[in-house]
Amino acid sequence: MVVGAGIAGLCVALAAAPRPVLLVSRSRGPAGTASAMAQGGIAAAVGEGDEPVFHAADTLVAGACHNHVGAVLDLALAAPDAIDWLLSLGVPFDRDDEGHLSLGREGGHDRARIVHAGGDGTGRELMQVLVAAVESAAHVQWLSGRALQGIGLCAGGRVAGVRISDEAGRSDVISTPDLVMATGGIGALFDTTTNPEGADGAGLALALAAGADGRDLEFIQWHPTAFALPSGRHLPLVTEALRGAGATLVGDDGAALMPGTHPLADLAPRDVVARRIWRHRRAGGRTWLDARRLDDAAWRQFPGVLATCAAAGIDPRQQPIPVTPAVHFHMGGIAVDDAGASTLPGLHAVGEVACSGVHGANRLASNSLLEGVVCGNALGARLRGGSDAGARVRRWVDAGPPAPAAARETLSALLTDALGPLRSGAALSAGIDAIRADAALAGSWQGRLALRLLAPALARACSLGAHFRVDSGAAGNIRHGIETAAYGEIA
Ligand code: SIN
């Protein structure tokens, strides 16, 4: 059984053939998945003079070398073949006038290395092809409109089944010895996010409640440039590729924000850029992305951004775009080994809900669709030979009741403050105390999950990648190297 139908879940389902797969998801098709919303593309060393080892090096630098090096090398080495595989399925990657793959550049990459499809519509294009492939795969049965409610464990403690429910609240119990969690991220727990509504962390909460270990749960990536709508939790992304094409971040007075903060300026790793904007905001300033210098040919790569801006009455060819940091990606998740197996026998995880260590403390741009394809295919292939003989469920685990709506609002404000781009021990402690003091929150699955995120962030007193402690002092920020030592980023 595979839960979640983003790119990672679909790839597992396809690659597991001919073993029968039951695919369970809330929605069906690209809509509602974070994968389909991805504007960035897929990073792969396919350009002239590029090598997987250069891609791996950039992944490690962005991840503050907190990465699992073997996983990074495997990902970078597999990336060119992943592009070939997607081409063979019919993904229409963008090409230049000579027919070569067009390569874009994004933050943290030392060169143009990102392939796109439909300009900034890569996720949508990929999902359309993969959804069609899964729809026509005879070995996959797809049950949509379903949510995972509980995990059943057998006498030996292995996964033996799941309880799912439909939109009318009817539940079903299904036996399975292999459960793959591909349930995505946690952005919907925060005040602002680029993730869809379904990215609420429910899958992660359930896996942790069932006893699977978590890893690196404190590492949460804020994308520097979500479109700053006046209200609303779910903000459209303004892709980093715009900065790769020459757009710059400016304040209200039009002065560039990034020079002097990092040698790569606007193309610094996104944690660095997000912190710069967050500081500017705390000082009362707004941030704009000035893309007016892009020519018509460049704008043809960004139909999605043009549409987002048009819907808000902005013409980005004439006016700067208002932007704000928003939660974008969870580097932490269910701890998995190189085979995608969690510490709970029979529970596997892949994509954003999993933590293999590949992203370290901060994910490099355009490595997430890549991870979904590479790790999804690898996990599906490994599970191909399994046996479906199921043991009996002896014990059911659920994640706890949902928090009431008002408590969820309290929680998202608290998490945004405590787990934002700039963190402090005081805010983290205050967040933990506030959850414990609120019985409705403390007993809810959202509250329990929040405590699992806050506790390691409090315990990690030093800054590392996306986890930046303003109270750690110069010694604590040593891993930020150039950024902190030479450019005085220490608060
Ligand atoms: C972006 O297009 O800026 C985001 C790409 C990514 O998340 O890797």
Coordinates of C-alpha atoms and ligand atoms in Angstrom, one line a residue:
M1 CA 0.0 0.0 0.0
V2 CA 1.2 3.5 -0.9
V3 CA -0.3 6.5 0.8
G4 CA 0.1 9.8 -1.1
A5 CA 0.0 10.4 -4.8
G6 CA 2.6 13.1 -5.3
I7 CA 5.6 12.4 -7.5
A8 CA 7.2 10.1 -5.0
G9 CA 4.1 7.9 -4.3
L10 CA 3.4 7.6 -8.0
C11 CA 6.9 6.5 -8.8
V12 CA 6.8 3.9 -6.1
A13 CA 3.5 2.6 -7.4
L14 CA 4.8 2.4 -11.0
A15 CA 8.1 0.8 -10.1
A16 CA 6.6 -1.9 -7.9
A17 CA 5.1 -3.7 -10.9
P18 CA 4.0 -6.4 -11.2
R19 CA 3.3 -6.6 -7.5
P20 CA -0.2 -5.3 -6.9
V21 CA -0.3 -1.8 -5.4
L22 CA -3.1 -0.1 -3.6
L23 CA -2.6 3.6 -3.9
V24 CA -4.5 5.7 -1.4
S25 CA -4.7 9.5 -1.6
R26 CA -6.9 12.4 -0.6
S27 CA -7.1 13.8 -4.1
R28 CA -6.7 12.2 -7.5
G29 CA -4.6 13.7 -10.2
P30 CA -2.1 16.6 -10.1
A31 CA -4.4 19.1 -8.2
G32 CA -3.8 19.3 -4.5
T33 CA -0.3 17.9 -4.6
A34 CA 2.8 19.9 -3.8
S35 CA 4.5 18.2 -6.7
A36 CA 2.2 19.7 -9.2
M37 CA 2.8 23.2 -7.7
A38 CA 6.6 22.9 -8.1
Q39 CA 7.8 25.8 -10.3
G40 CA 11.5 24.9 -10.0
G41 CA 12.6 22.0 -12.2
I42 CA 14.8 19.0 -11.7
A43 CA 18.5 19.4 -11.0
A44 CA 20.7 17.1 -13.0
A45 CA 24.3 17.2 -14.3
V46 CA 23.4 17.0 -18.0
G47 CA 25.1 20.2 -19.2
E48 CA 28.4 20.4 -21.0
G49 CA 31.2 20.3 -18.5
D50 CA 28.9 19.5 -15.6
E51 CA 29.5 16.4 -13.5
P52 CA 27.3 14.6 -10.8
V53 CA 30.1 15.3 -8.3
F54 CA 29.6 19.1 -8.8
H55 CA 25.9 18.7 -8.3
A56 CA 26.7 16.6 -5.1
A57 CA 29.1 19.3 -3.9
D58 CA 26.4 22.0 -4.2
T59 CA 23.9 19.8 -2.4
L60 CA 26.3 19.4 0.5
V61 CA 27.1 23.1 0.7
A62 CA 23.4 24.0 0.7
G63 CA 22.8 21.3 3.3
A64 CA 25.6 22.7 5.6
C65 CA 27.3 19.3 5.2
H66 CA 24.8 17.8 7.6
N67 CA 23.8 15.5 4.7
H68 CA 24.3 11.7 4.4
V69 CA 27.1 11.9 1.8
G70 CA 26.3 8.5 0.3
A71 CA 22.7 9.4 -0.3
V72 CA 23.8 12.7 -1.9
L73 CA 26.2 10.9 -4.3
D74 CA 23.5 8.3 -5.2
L75 CA 21.0 11.1 -6.0
A76 CA 23.4 13.2 -8.1
L77 CA 24.6 10.1 -10.0
A78 CA 21.1 8.9 -10.7
A79 CA 19.8 12.3 -11.8
P80 CA 20.8 12.2 -15.6
D81 CA 19.1 8.7 -15.9
A82 CA 16.1 10.1 -14.1
I83 CA 15.8 12.7 -16.8
D84 CA 16.1 10.1 -19.5
W85 CA 13.4 8.0 -17.9
L86 CA 11.1 10.9 -17.7
L87 CA 11.8 11.8 -21.3
S88 CA 11.0 8.2 -22.3
L89 CA 7.6 8.5 -20.5
G90 CA 6.9 11.7 -22.6
V91 CA 7.7 14.6 -20.2
P92 CA 8.1 17.6 -22.6
F93 CA 11.2 19.1 -21.1
D94 CA 12.0 22.6 -22.5
R95 CA 14.7 22.8 -25.2
D96 CA 16.8 25.5 -26.8
D97 CA 16.8 26.4 -30.5
E98 CA 19.3 23.7 -31.2
G99 CA 17.2 21.0 -29.5
H100 CA 19.3 20.6 -26.4
L101 CA 17.7 20.6 -23.0
S102 CA 17.4 24.2 -21.7
L103 CA 19.2 24.6 -18.4
G104 CA 18.2 27.2 -15.8
R105 CA 20.0 28.3 -12.7
E106 CA 18.7 28.5 -9.1
G107 CA 20.1 29.4 -5.7
G108 CA 23.0 27.4 -4.4
H109 CA 24.0 25.9 -7.8
D110 CA 27.4 26.8 -9.2
R111 CA 26.0 26.7 -12.8
A112 CA 22.9 26.4 -14.9
R113 CA 21.7 22.8 -14.1
I114 CA 18.0 22.8 -13.8
V115 CA 15.7 21.3 -16.5
H116 CA 12.2 22.6 -16.7
A117 CA 9.0 21.6 -18.6
G118 CA 6.5 24.3 -19.5
G119 CA 8.8 26.9 -18.1
D120 CA 7.7 27.3 -14.4
G121 CA 5.1 24.5 -14.8
T122 CA 7.5 21.6 -14.4
G123 CA 5.7 19.9 -11.5
R124 CA 2.3 20.1 -13.3
E125 CA 3.8 18.6 -16.6
L126 CA 5.5 15.8 -14.7
M127 CA 2.5 15.0 -12.7
Q128 CA 0.3 14.8 -15.8
V129 CA 2.5 12.3 -17.4
L130 CA 2.9 10.2 -14.2
V131 CA -0.8 10.3 -13.3
A132 CA -1.6 9.0 -16.8
A133 CA 1.0 6.2 -16.5
V134 CA -0.4 5.1 -13.1
E135 CA -4.0 5.3 -14.4
S136 CA -3.1 2.9 -17.1
A137 CA -1.0 0.6 -15.0
A138 CA -2.9 -2.7 -14.5
H139 CA -1.1 -3.5 -11.2
V140 CA -2.2 -0.3 -9.4
Q141 CA -5.6 0.2 -7.8
W142 CA -6.1 3.9 -6.9
L143 CA -8.5 4.8 -4.1
S144 CA -8.8 8.5 -3.9
G145 CA -10.9 10.7 -1.5
R146 CA -9.4 8.6 1.4
A147 CA -7.4 9.5 4.4
L148 CA -5.1 7.3 6.5
Q149 CA -6.5 7.0 10.0
G150 CA -4.6 4.3 11.8
I151 CA -1.8 1.8 11.5
G152 CA -2.3 -1.8 12.6
L153 CA 0.6 -3.7 14.1
C154 CA 0.9 -7.5 14.4
A155 CA 2.1 -9.4 17.5
G156 CA 5.7 -9.0 16.4
G157 CA 5.3 -5.2 16.0
R158 CA 5.4 -5.2 12.2
V159 CA 2.9 -3.3 10.1
A160 CA 0.0 -5.6 9.3
G161 CA -2.7 -3.2 8.1
V162 CA -4.1 0.2 7.9
R163 CA -7.4 1.9 8.6
I164 CA -8.6 4.4 6.0
S165 CA -11.7 6.6 5.9
D166 CA -13.6 8.2 3.0
E167 CA -15.0 11.7 2.8
A168 CA -18.3 10.5 4.4
G169 CA -16.4 9.2 7.4
R170 CA -16.8 5.5 6.5
S171 CA -13.7 3.4 7.5
D172 CA -12.2 0.4 5.9
V173 CA -9.5 -1.9 7.2
I174 CA -6.9 -3.2 4.7
S175 CA -4.2 -5.7 5.4
T176 CA -0.8 -5.0 4.1
P177 CA 2.7 -6.1 5.2
D178 CA 4.3 -3.1 3.4
L179 CA 3.1 0.4 3.9
V180 CA 4.8 3.3 2.0
M181 CA 4.3 6.8 3.4
A182 CA 4.6 9.4 0.7
T183 CA 2.4 12.0 2.4
G184 CA 4.5 15.1 1.8
G185 CA 5.3 18.0 4.1
I186 CA 4.1 20.1 7.0
G187 CA 3.7 23.7 5.6
A188 CA -0.1 23.8 6.4
L189 CA 0.8 23.8 10.1
F190 CA 2.3 27.4 9.7
D191 CA 0.9 30.8 9.0
T192 CA 2.3 31.1 5.5
T193 CA 3.4 28.3 3.2
T194 CA 3.9 27.5 -0.4
N195 CA 2.5 24.0 0.3
P196 CA -1.1 22.9 -0.5
E197 CA -3.7 22.4 2.2
G198 CA -3.1 18.7 2.5
A199 CA 0.5 19.2 3.6
D200 CA -0.5 19.2 7.2
G201 CA 1.9 16.6 8.6
A202 CA -0.8 14.0 9.4
G203 CA 1.2 11.2 7.8
L204 CA 4.3 12.1 9.7
A205 CA 2.4 12.4 13.0
L206 CA 0.9 8.9 12.5
A207 CA 4.2 7.3 11.7
L208 CA 5.8 8.8 14.8
A209 CA 2.9 7.8 16.9
A210 CA 3.2 4.2 15.6
G211 CA 6.8 4.2 16.8
A212 CA 8.9 5.1 13.7
D213 CA 11.9 7.2 14.5
G214 CA 12.0 10.8 13.3
R215 CA 15.2 12.5 12.1
D216 CA 16.3 16.1 11.7
L217 CA 12.7 17.3 12.5
E218 CA 13.9 20.8 13.3
F219 CA 15.1 21.5 9.8
I220 CA 12.4 23.4 8.0
Q221 CA 13.1 25.4 4.8
W222 CA 11.5 28.8 4.3
H223 CA 11.4 29.8 0.7
P224 CA 12.4 33.5 0.4
T225 CA 9.9 34.5 -2.3
A226 CA 6.3 33.5 -1.9
F227 CA 3.9 36.0 -3.4
A228 CA 2.9 38.3 -0.5
L229 CA -0.8 38.2 -0.8
P230 CA -2.5 40.5 1.8
S231 CA -4.0 37.5 3.6
G232 CA -4.2 33.7 3.4
R233 CA -2.0 30.8 4.5
H234 CA -1.3 29.2 1.2
L235 CA 0.8 31.6 -1.0
P236 CA 1.8 31.1 -4.6
L237 CA 5.5 30.6 -5.2
V238 CA 7.5 33.2 -7.1
T239 CA 10.2 30.8 -8.4
E240 CA 13.8 31.3 -7.6
A241 CA 14.5 30.7 -11.3
L242 CA 13.5 34.4 -11.7
R243 CA 16.5 35.4 -9.7
G244 CA 18.5 32.9 -11.8
A245 CA 17.4 34.9 -14.8
G246 CA 18.5 38.2 -13.3
A247 CA 15.7 39.4 -11.0
T248 CA 16.9 41.0 -7.7
L249 CA 15.5 41.5 -4.3
V250 CA 14.9 45.1 -3.2
G251 CA 13.5 47.0 -0.3
D252 CA 10.8 49.7 -0.4
D253 CA 13.4 52.2 -1.6
G254 CA 14.5 50.0 -4.5
A255 CA 17.9 49.3 -3.0
A256 CA 19.2 45.7 -3.5
L257 CA 19.0 43.6 -0.3
M258 CA 21.5 40.8 -1.0
P259 CA 24.9 42.3 -1.9
G260 CA 27.1 42.1 1.2
T261 CA 25.2 39.2 2.7
H262 CA 26.7 36.4 0.7
P263 CA 29.1 36.1 -2.2
L264 CA 26.3 34.6 -4.4
A265 CA 24.0 37.6 -3.5
D266 CA 20.5 36.9 -4.8
L267 CA 21.5 33.3 -5.7
A268 CA 22.7 32.5 -2.2
P269 CA 21.2 29.3 -0.7
R270 CA 17.6 30.0 0.2
D271 CA 18.0 29.9 4.0
V272 CA 20.5 32.8 3.7
V273 CA 18.1 34.8 1.5
A274 CA 15.1 34.0 3.7
R275 CA 16.9 35.3 6.8
R276 CA 17.9 38.5 5.1
I277 CA 14.3 39.2 4.2
W278 CA 13.0 38.2 7.6
R279 CA 15.4 40.6 9.3
H280 CA 14.4 43.3 6.9
R281 CA 10.8 42.6 7.7
R282 CA 11.4 42.7 11.5
A283 CA 13.0 46.1 10.9
G284 CA 9.7 47.2 9.3
G285 CA 10.6 46.9 5.6
R286 CA 8.8 45.1 2.8
T287 CA 10.6 43.1 0.1
W288 CA 10.1 43.1 -3.6
L289 CA 11.4 41.1 -6.4
D290 CA 12.4 43.4 -9.2
A291 CA 12.2 41.4 -12.4
R292 CA 11.7 44.4 -14.8
R293 CA 15.0 43.8 -16.5
L294 CA 14.0 40.4 -17.9
D295 CA 13.3 40.5 -21.6
D296 CA 10.3 39.0 -23.4
A297 CA 12.2 35.7 -24.2
A298 CA 13.0 35.3 -20.5
W299 CA 9.4 36.0 -19.5
R300 CA 8.2 33.1 -21.7
Q301 CA 9.8 30.8 -19.1
F302 CA 7.5 32.1 -16.4
P303 CA 3.9 31.8 -17.5
G304 CA 2.9 30.7 -14.0
V305 CA 4.4 33.7 -12.3
L306 CA 2.8 36.0 -14.9
A307 CA -0.6 34.4 -14.2
T308 CA -0.2 34.7 -10.4
C309 CA 0.8 38.4 -10.7
A310 CA -2.0 39.1 -13.2
A311 CA -4.6 37.6 -10.8
A312 CA -3.4 40.2 -8.2
G313 CA -3.4 43.1 -10.6
I314 CA 0.4 43.3 -11.0
D315 CA 2.4 43.4 -14.2
P316 CA 5.9 42.2 -13.1
R317 CA 7.3 43.5 -16.4
Q318 CA 6.5 47.0 -15.2
Q319 CA 6.3 46.6 -11.4
P320 CA 8.2 44.8 -8.7
I321 CA 6.5 41.7 -7.1
P322 CA 5.8 41.8 -3.4
V323 CA 7.4 38.7 -1.8
T324 CA 7.7 37.1 1.7
P325 CA 9.3 34.0 3.1
A326 CA 7.0 31.1 3.6
V327 CA 7.4 27.5 4.7
H328 CA 8.4 25.4 1.7
F329 CA 10.0 22.1 2.5
H330 CA 10.7 19.9 5.5
M331 CA 14.2 18.4 5.4
G332 CA 13.4 16.3 8.4
G333 CA 10.9 13.5 8.6
I334 CA 10.5 9.7 9.1
A335 CA 14.0 8.4 9.5
V336 CA 14.8 6.0 6.7
D337 CA 17.8 4.0 5.7
D338 CA 19.3 3.7 2.2
A339 CA 16.6 1.3 1.3
G340 CA 13.8 3.7 2.3
A341 CA 12.9 1.5 5.4
S342 CA 11.9 3.2 8.6
T343 CA 12.8 1.8 12.1
L344 CA 9.2 0.4 12.2
P345 CA 9.3 -2.9 10.3
G346 CA 7.0 -2.8 7.3
L347 CA 6.8 1.0 7.2
H348 CA 8.7 2.7 4.4
A349 CA 8.8 6.4 3.6
V350 CA 9.8 8.4 0.5
G351 CA 9.7 12.0 -0.7
E352 CA 9.3 15.0 1.7
V353 CA 7.8 13.0 4.6
A354 CA 11.0 10.9 4.7
C355 CA 14.4 11.9 5.9
S356 CA 17.2 9.9 4.3
G357 CA 19.7 12.7 5.1
V358 CA 20.0 13.6 1.5
H359 CA 19.0 17.2 2.0
G360 CA 21.0 17.8 5.2
A361 CA 20.1 21.0 7.0
N362 CA 18.8 22.8 4.0
R363 CA 17.6 21.4 0.6
L364 CA 19.3 22.6 -2.5
A365 CA 16.9 24.0 -5.1
S366 CA 15.3 21.6 -7.5
N367 CA 16.4 18.5 -5.7
S368 CA 12.9 17.6 -4.4
L369 CA 11.2 16.4 -7.6
L370 CA 14.5 14.6 -8.3
E371 CA 14.4 12.9 -4.9
G372 CA 10.8 11.8 -5.6
V373 CA 11.7 10.3 -8.9
V374 CA 14.9 8.6 -7.9
C375 CA 14.0 7.4 -4.5
G376 CA 10.4 6.5 -5.5
N377 CA 11.7 4.3 -8.3
A378 CA 14.3 2.7 -6.1
L379 CA 11.9 2.0 -3.3
G380 CA 9.2 0.6 -5.7
A381 CA 11.8 -1.7 -7.3
R382 CA 12.9 -3.0 -3.9
L383 CA 9.4 -3.7 -2.8
R384 CA 8.6 -5.5 -6.1
G385 CA 9.6 -8.9 -4.8
G386 CA 7.8 -8.8 -1.4
S387 CA 5.1 -11.2 -0.3
D388 CA 1.6 -10.0 0.4
A389 CA 0.9 -12.7 3.0
G390 CA -0.4 -10.6 5.9
A391 CA -0.1 -11.2 9.6
R392 CA -3.1 -10.4 11.9
V393 CA -3.4 -6.9 13.4
R394 CA -3.1 -7.1 17.2
R395 CA -2.9 -3.4 18.0
W396 CA -4.2 -0.2 16.3
V397 CA -2.4 3.1 16.6
D398 CA -3.8 6.5 15.7
A399 CA -2.1 9.9 16.0
G400 CA -4.7 11.4 18.4
P401 CA -7.7 13.7 17.8
P402 CA -7.5 16.8 15.7
A403 CA -7.1 20.1 17.4
P404 CA -10.1 22.4 17.4
A405 CA -10.0 25.2 14.8
A406 CA -9.1 28.0 17.3
A407 CA -6.3 25.9 18.8
R408 CA -4.9 25.3 15.2
E409 CA -4.8 29.0 14.7
T410 CA -2.9 29.5 18.0
L411 CA -0.5 26.7 16.9
S412 CA 0.3 28.0 13.5
A413 CA 1.1 31.5 14.9
L414 CA 3.3 29.9 17.6
L415 CA 5.1 27.6 15.1
T416 CA 5.7 30.5 12.7
D417 CA 7.3 32.5 15.5
A418 CA 9.3 29.7 17.0
L419 CA 10.4 27.8 13.9
G420 CA 10.8 30.7 11.5
P421 CA 14.0 31.7 9.7
L422 CA 15.3 33.2 12.9
R423 CA 15.0 31.1 16.0
S424 CA 15.8 31.6 19.7
G425 CA 15.7 29.4 22.8
A426 CA 13.3 31.8 24.4
A427 CA 10.7 31.6 21.6
L428 CA 11.1 27.8 21.3
S429 CA 10.7 27.3 25.1
A430 CA 7.7 29.6 25.1
G431 CA 6.1 27.6 22.3
I432 CA 6.6 24.3 24.1
D433 CA 5.1 25.7 27.3
A434 CA 2.1 27.2 25.5
I435 CA 1.3 23.9 23.9
R436 CA 1.6 22.0 27.2
A437 CA -0.6 24.5 28.9
D438 CA -3.4 24.1 26.4
A439 CA -5.1 20.7 27.0
A440 CA -6.9 20.7 23.7
L441 CA -3.7 21.4 21.8
A442 CA -1.5 19.1 23.9
G443 CA -3.7 16.1 23.3
S444 CA -4.2 16.7 19.6
W445 CA -2.1 15.1 16.9
Q446 CA -1.1 18.6 15.7
G447 CA 0.1 19.6 19.2
R448 CA 2.0 16.3 19.6
L449 CA 3.7 16.7 16.3
A450 CA 4.5 20.4 17.0
L451 CA 6.3 19.3 20.2
R452 CA 8.3 16.8 18.2
L453 CA 9.5 19.7 15.9
L454 CA 10.1 22.2 18.7
A455 CA 12.0 19.9 21.1
P456 CA 15.0 19.2 18.8
A457 CA 15.1 22.8 17.7
L458 CA 15.4 23.9 21.3
A459 CA 18.0 21.2 22.0
R460 CA 20.1 22.2 19.0
A461 CA 21.7 25.3 20.4
C462 CA 24.0 26.0 17.4
S463 CA 22.9 27.2 14.0
L464 CA 23.1 24.8 11.1
G465 CA 21.6 25.4 7.7
A466 CA 17.9 26.4 7.9
H467 CA 18.0 26.1 11.7
F468 CA 19.4 29.5 12.6
R469 CA 19.6 30.3 16.4
V470 CA 20.0 34.1 16.9
D471 CA 21.1 33.3 20.5
S472 CA 23.9 31.0 19.6
G473 CA 26.7 33.6 19.2
A474 CA 29.6 33.6 16.9
A475 CA 31.0 30.2 17.9
G476 CA 27.6 28.6 17.4
N477 CA 27.4 29.9 13.8
I478 CA 30.8 28.6 12.7
R479 CA 29.2 26.1 10.2
H480 CA 27.9 29.0 8.2
G481 CA 31.4 29.8 7.2
I482 CA 31.7 32.7 4.9
E483 CA 28.2 33.9 5.4
T484 CA 28.6 34.5 9.1
A485 CA 32.2 35.1 9.5
A486 CA 32.9 37.5 6.7
Y487 CA 29.5 39.1 6.2
G488 CA 28.4 39.5 9.9
E489 CA 25.1 37.6 9.5
I490 CA 25.2 36.9 13.3
A491 CA 22.3 38.7 14.9
Ligands
SIN1 C1 11.6 27.5 -6.8 O1 11.2 27.3 -8.0 O2 12.0 28.5 -6.4 C2 11.5 26.3 -5.9 C3 12.2 25.1 -6.4 C4 12.4 24.1 -5.3 O3 11.7 24.1 -4.3 O4 13.4 23.4 -5.4

